[in-house]
C-alpha cells in the first residue's frame, strides 16, 4: 500500500527473549525489510510503537516477569511540641527523686511530649529517622514499585538496530505504549507486539 502520514503496519515477526528487550535472531528478516523500506524512502519518518497486553504493578517481587523497578523516596515530618513548662514544685519533686549519680541537665523530661501514636504509625509503615531537629524530626522510606513494562526498551531496541544498519537517527523515534492499546494483537505465545507509524 502507498505510504502516507498516519498509516501504520504491524511488525508481526519481531520477537524478544523472554522478559527482556533483547531481539531474537528470528526478528532479523522483519528488521531487514524495515531497513530496506527506509532506504527506498529517504524522506520517510517512522515511529516504532511497542505494546504489552497488560502492565502489572506491585506484584510478587521475585517473579521473573517483573524486572523493572521504580524507586521513590518518601519523606515524613513529625513536629515536636514545645517542652512543657514545669511548676516549681514539680521540679523540686524531680530533684528529690534523683540520686547523686543522676545529671539533671541530661534528664529527658516527658520525651518532649511527642505523639507516640503518630510516630508508631510511620515506623510501622517502614519509615526510618533521617534527621533530628529542634522543632521537627524528618523520617524517610524508599518505595519500590515493581512492574513489567518493557515496551520503551523494546521499541528502542528496534530503533537501535535500524540506526546501526545506517538509518538516520533523526528519522526514527521509539515509543513505549505500555498497555495503552486500542486493539489487542498479542498471541498466546507472547504478550507483546510492535507497530510502525508513518509520521
mmCIF file of C-alpha atoms in Angstrom:
data_model
loop_
_atom_site.group_PDB
_atom_site.id
_atom_site.type_symbol
_atom_site.label_atom_id
_atom_site.label_comp_id
_atom_site.label_asym_id
_atom_site.label_seq_id
_atom_site.Cartn_x
_atom_site.Cartn_y
_atom_site.Cartn_z
ATOM 1 C CA UNK A 1 0.000 0.000 0.000
ATOM 2 C CA UNK A 2 1.174 3.594 -0.629
ATOM 3 C CA UNK A 3 2.908 5.071 2.396
ATOM 4 C CA UNK A 4 1.309 8.199 3.801
ATOM 5 C CA UNK A 5 1.384 10.108 7.050
ATOM 6 C CA UNK A 6 -0.599 8.408 9.789
ATOM 7 C CA UNK A 7 -0.620 4.938 8.236
ATOM 8 C CA UNK A 8 0.908 2.026 10.075
ATOM 9 C CA UNK A 9 1.885 -1.579 9.850
ATOM 10 C CA UNK A 10 2.284 -4.432 12.298
ATOM 11 C CA UNK A 11 5.746 -5.808 12.924
ATOM 12 C CA UNK A 12 4.338 -9.259 13.448
ATOM 13 C CA UNK A 13 7.624 -11.154 13.293
ATOM 14 C CA UNK A 14 9.550 -9.181 15.884
ATOM 15 C CA UNK A 15 10.440 -11.364 18.869
ATOM 16 C CA UNK A 16 12.406 -10.785 22.063
ATOM 17 C CA UNK A 17 13.980 -13.117 24.568
ATOM 18 C CA UNK A 18 11.671 -13.851 27.467
ATOM 19 C CA UNK A 19 11.215 -10.899 29.845
ATOM 20 C CA UNK A 20 13.803 -8.760 28.056
ATOM 21 C CA UNK A 21 14.421 -6.237 25.292
ATOM 22 C CA UNK A 22 16.980 -8.446 23.506
ATOM 23 C CA UNK A 23 15.904 -9.182 19.928
ATOM 24 C CA UNK A 24 15.751 -12.796 18.851
ATOM 25 C CA UNK A 25 17.553 -13.906 15.689
ATOM 26 C CA UNK A 26 14.212 -14.708 14.062
ATOM 27 C CA UNK A 27 13.439 -10.964 14.060
ATOM 28 C CA UNK A 28 16.215 -10.290 11.545
ATOM 29 C CA UNK A 29 14.089 -10.833 8.424
ATOM 30 C CA UNK A 30 11.457 -8.318 9.506
ATOM 31 C CA UNK A 31 14.104 -5.818 10.573
ATOM 32 C CA UNK A 32 15.871 -6.096 7.224
ATOM 33 C CA UNK A 33 12.581 -5.415 5.430
ATOM 34 C CA UNK A 34 12.112 -2.340 7.571
ATOM 35 C CA UNK A 35 15.671 -1.214 6.809
ATOM 36 C CA UNK A 36 15.053 -1.544 3.058
ATOM 37 C CA UNK A 37 11.802 0.384 3.401
ATOM 38 C CA UNK A 38 13.670 3.338 4.875
ATOM 39 C CA UNK A 39 16.431 3.121 2.267
ATOM 40 C CA UNK A 40 13.905 3.283 -0.575
ATOM 41 C CA UNK A 41 12.040 6.187 1.038
ATOM 42 C CA UNK A 42 14.722 8.680 2.085
ATOM 43 C CA UNK A 43 12.231 11.224 3.423
ATOM 44 C CA UNK A 44 10.300 8.667 5.466
ATOM 45 C CA UNK A 45 9.981 9.226 9.206
ATOM 46 C CA UNK A 46 8.929 6.272 11.328
ATOM 47 C CA UNK A 47 7.662 5.915 14.873
ATOM 48 C CA UNK A 48 8.190 2.468 16.415
ATOM 49 C CA UNK A 49 5.418 1.657 18.886
ATOM 50 C CA UNK A 50 5.671 -1.209 21.363
ATOM 51 C CA UNK A 51 2.750 -2.601 23.375
ATOM 52 C CA UNK A 52 2.117 -5.189 26.068
ATOM 53 C CA UNK A 53 -1.271 -6.724 26.796
ATOM 54 C CA UNK A 54 -1.238 -5.638 30.446
ATOM 55 C CA UNK A 55 1.106 -3.937 32.875
ATOM 56 C CA UNK A 56 1.340 -5.286 36.412
ATOM 57 C CA UNK A 57 2.473 -3.135 39.324
ATOM 58 C CA UNK A 58 3.469 -4.181 42.834
ATOM 59 C CA UNK A 59 3.150 -7.888 42.110
ATOM 60 C CA UNK A 60 5.423 -10.560 43.589
ATOM 61 C CA UNK A 61 8.930 -9.031 43.505
ATOM 62 C CA UNK A 62 10.602 -12.382 42.941
ATOM 63 C CA UNK A 63 8.669 -13.055 39.729
ATOM 64 C CA UNK A 64 10.967 -13.139 36.671
ATOM 65 C CA UNK A 65 8.324 -11.182 34.759
ATOM 66 C CA UNK A 66 8.821 -8.115 36.967
ATOM 67 C CA UNK A 67 12.307 -6.962 36.129
ATOM 68 C CA UNK A 68 11.722 -3.202 36.080
ATOM 69 C CA UNK A 69 11.616 -1.099 39.241
ATOM 70 C CA UNK A 70 10.688 2.450 40.159
ATOM 71 C CA UNK A 71 12.311 3.920 43.280
ATOM 72 C CA UNK A 72 10.769 6.856 45.137
ATOM 73 C CA UNK A 73 11.999 8.470 48.353
ATOM 74 C CA UNK A 74 9.095 9.395 50.609
ATOM 75 C CA UNK A 75 9.609 11.923 53.424
ATOM 76 C CA UNK A 76 7.528 12.464 56.549
ATOM 77 C CA UNK A 77 7.938 15.207 59.154
ATOM 78 C CA UNK A 78 6.842 14.966 62.761
ATOM 79 C CA UNK A 79 6.509 18.287 64.529
ATOM 80 C CA UNK A 80 7.675 18.351 68.131
ATOM 81 C CA UNK A 81 5.516 20.140 70.686
ATOM 82 C CA UNK A 82 7.401 22.608 72.912
ATOM 83 C CA UNK A 83 8.800 21.340 76.186
ATOM 84 C CA UNK A 84 6.179 21.507 78.922
ATOM 85 C CA UNK A 85 6.730 24.192 81.493
ATOM 86 C CA UNK A 86 7.188 22.631 84.925
ATOM 87 C CA UNK A 87 5.923 24.246 88.044
ATOM 88 C CA UNK A 88 8.480 24.884 90.779
ATOM 89 C CA UNK A 89 7.007 22.155 92.938
ATOM 90 C CA UNK A 90 7.288 19.665 90.061
ATOM 91 C CA UNK A 91 10.962 20.477 89.579
ATOM 92 C CA UNK A 92 11.573 20.128 93.305
ATOM 93 C CA UNK A 93 9.959 16.688 93.318
ATOM 94 C CA UNK A 94 12.159 15.622 90.388
ATOM 95 C CA UNK A 95 15.279 16.837 92.198
ATOM 96 C CA UNK A 96 14.282 14.937 95.318
ATOM 97 C CA UNK A 97 13.894 11.705 93.342
ATOM 98 C CA UNK A 98 17.381 11.933 91.747
ATOM 99 C CA UNK A 99 20.296 10.000 93.123
ATOM 100 C CA UNK A 100 23.758 11.516 93.383
ATOM 101 C CA UNK A 101 24.718 9.820 90.093
ATOM 102 C CA UNK A 102 21.940 11.467 88.090
ATOM 103 C CA UNK A 103 22.501 14.593 85.999
ATOM 104 C CA UNK A 104 19.524 16.940 85.928
ATOM 105 C CA UNK A 105 20.601 18.697 82.716
ATOM 106 C CA UNK A 106 20.621 15.403 80.776
ATOM 107 C CA UNK A 107 17.210 14.363 82.032
ATOM 108 C CA UNK A 108 14.731 13.797 79.175
ATOM 109 C CA UNK A 109 11.523 15.233 80.559
ATOM 110 C CA UNK A 110 8.451 13.526 79.090
ATOM 111 C CA UNK A 111 10.261 12.857 75.789
ATOM 112 C CA UNK A 112 9.094 16.306 74.619
ATOM 113 C CA UNK A 113 5.533 15.059 74.985
ATOM 114 C CA UNK A 114 5.711 13.533 71.457
ATOM 115 C CA UNK A 115 2.645 11.966 69.930
ATOM 116 C CA UNK A 116 3.567 8.301 70.262
ATOM 117 C CA UNK A 117 0.672 7.133 68.099
ATOM 118 C CA UNK A 118 1.843 9.181 65.089
ATOM 119 C CA UNK A 119 5.435 8.016 65.473
ATOM 120 C CA UNK A 120 4.414 4.376 65.856
ATOM 121 C CA UNK A 121 2.226 4.686 62.782
ATOM 122 C CA UNK A 122 5.003 5.816 60.441
ATOM 123 C CA UNK A 123 7.518 3.360 61.906
ATOM 124 C CA UNK A 124 5.064 0.562 61.184
ATOM 125 C CA UNK A 125 4.903 1.819 57.575
ATOM 126 C CA UNK A 126 8.654 1.305 57.174
ATOM 127 C CA UNK A 127 9.918 4.845 57.771
ATOM 128 C CA UNK A 128 13.348 5.473 59.303
ATOM 129 C CA UNK A 129 14.717 8.509 61.105
ATOM 130 C CA UNK A 130 16.697 10.681 58.690
ATOM 131 C CA UNK A 131 17.343 13.843 60.664
ATOM 132 C CA UNK A 132 16.530 15.185 64.130
ATOM 133 C CA UNK A 133 15.745 18.847 64.565
ATOM 134 C CA UNK A 134 14.849 21.157 67.392
ATOM 135 C CA UNK A 135 11.287 21.572 66.149
ATOM 136 C CA UNK A 136 10.797 18.692 63.676
ATOM 137 C CA UNK A 137 12.155 15.206 63.048
ATOM 138 C CA UNK A 138 12.404 14.009 59.448
ATOM 139 C CA UNK A 139 11.694 10.365 58.557
ATOM 140 C CA UNK A 140 12.083 8.622 55.197
ATOM 141 C CA UNK A 141 11.460 5.385 53.378
ATOM 142 C CA UNK A 142 12.250 4.087 49.903
ATOM 143 C CA UNK A 143 9.174 2.994 47.962
ATOM 144 C CA UNK A 144 9.904 0.272 45.409
ATOM 145 C CA UNK A 145 7.346 -0.347 42.687
ATOM 146 C CA UNK A 146 7.812 -3.479 40.604
ATOM 147 C CA UNK A 147 6.364 -3.621 37.110
ATOM 148 C CA UNK A 148 6.758 -5.444 33.802
ATOM 149 C CA UNK A 149 6.501 -2.629 31.261
ATOM 150 C CA UNK A 150 9.487 -3.044 28.945
ATOM 151 C CA UNK A 151 7.799 -1.502 25.907
ATOM 152 C CA UNK A 152 10.021 1.587 25.771
ATOM 153 C CA UNK A 153 13.136 -0.597 25.880
ATOM 154 C CA UNK A 154 11.769 -2.928 23.208
ATOM 155 C CA UNK A 155 10.831 -0.079 20.855
ATOM 156 C CA UNK A 156 14.277 1.426 21.385
ATOM 157 C CA UNK A 157 15.925 -1.917 20.567
ATOM 158 C CA UNK A 158 14.298 -1.833 17.110
ATOM 159 C CA UNK A 159 15.381 1.786 16.565
ATOM 160 C CA UNK A 160 18.935 0.934 17.624
ATOM 161 C CA UNK A 161 19.036 -1.961 15.158
ATOM 162 C CA UNK A 162 17.918 0.285 12.299
ATOM 163 C CA UNK A 163 20.378 3.061 13.114
ATOM 164 C CA UNK A 164 23.187 0.509 13.326
ATOM 165 C CA UNK A 165 22.241 -0.521 9.794
ATOM 166 C CA UNK A 166 22.556 3.045 8.567
ATOM 167 C CA UNK A 167 19.080 4.511 9.037
ATOM 168 C CA UNK A 168 19.256 8.201 10.064
ATOM 169 C CA UNK A 169 18.552 8.569 13.762
ATOM 170 C CA UNK A 170 16.566 11.771 13.221
ATOM 171 C CA UNK A 171 14.009 9.851 11.135
ATOM 172 C CA UNK A 172 13.264 7.317 13.866
ATOM 173 C CA UNK A 173 11.622 7.502 17.253
ATOM 174 C CA UNK A 174 10.779 4.862 19.846
ATOM 175 C CA UNK A 175 7.599 4.992 21.921
ATOM 176 C CA UNK A 176 6.702 2.561 24.696
ATOM 177 C CA UNK A 177 2.920 2.424 24.854
ATOM 178 C CA UNK A 178 2.603 0.036 27.787
ATOM 179 C CA UNK A 179 -0.914 -1.391 27.798
ATOM 180 C CA UNK A 180 -2.473 1.676 26.136
ATOM 181 C CA UNK A 181 -3.730 -0.079 23.018
ATOM 182 C CA UNK A 182 -6.969 0.036 21.052
ATOM 183 C CA UNK A 183 -6.736 -3.466 19.602
ATOM 184 C CA UNK A 184 -5.083 -6.391 21.361
ATOM 185 C CA UNK A 185 -2.729 -8.041 18.870
ATOM 186 C CA UNK A 186 -0.831 -10.299 21.237
ATOM 187 C CA UNK A 187 -0.755 -14.012 20.537
ATOM 188 C CA UNK A 188 -0.805 -16.855 23.056
ATOM 189 C CA UNK A 189 2.945 -17.404 22.786
ATOM 190 C CA UNK A 190 3.731 -13.768 23.659
ATOM 191 C CA UNK A 191 2.004 -10.861 25.389
ATOM 192 C CA UNK A 192 3.596 -8.017 23.424
ATOM 193 C CA UNK A 193 3.642 -6.654 19.877
ATOM 194 C CA UNK A 194 5.099 -3.817 17.819
ATOM 195 C CA UNK A 195 3.852 -1.491 15.119
ATOM 196 C CA UNK A 196 5.306 1.245 12.966
ATOM 197 C CA UNK A 197 3.576 4.517 12.255
ATOM 198 C CA UNK A 198 4.471 6.824 9.389
ATOM 199 C CA UNK A 199 4.955 10.373 10.627
#
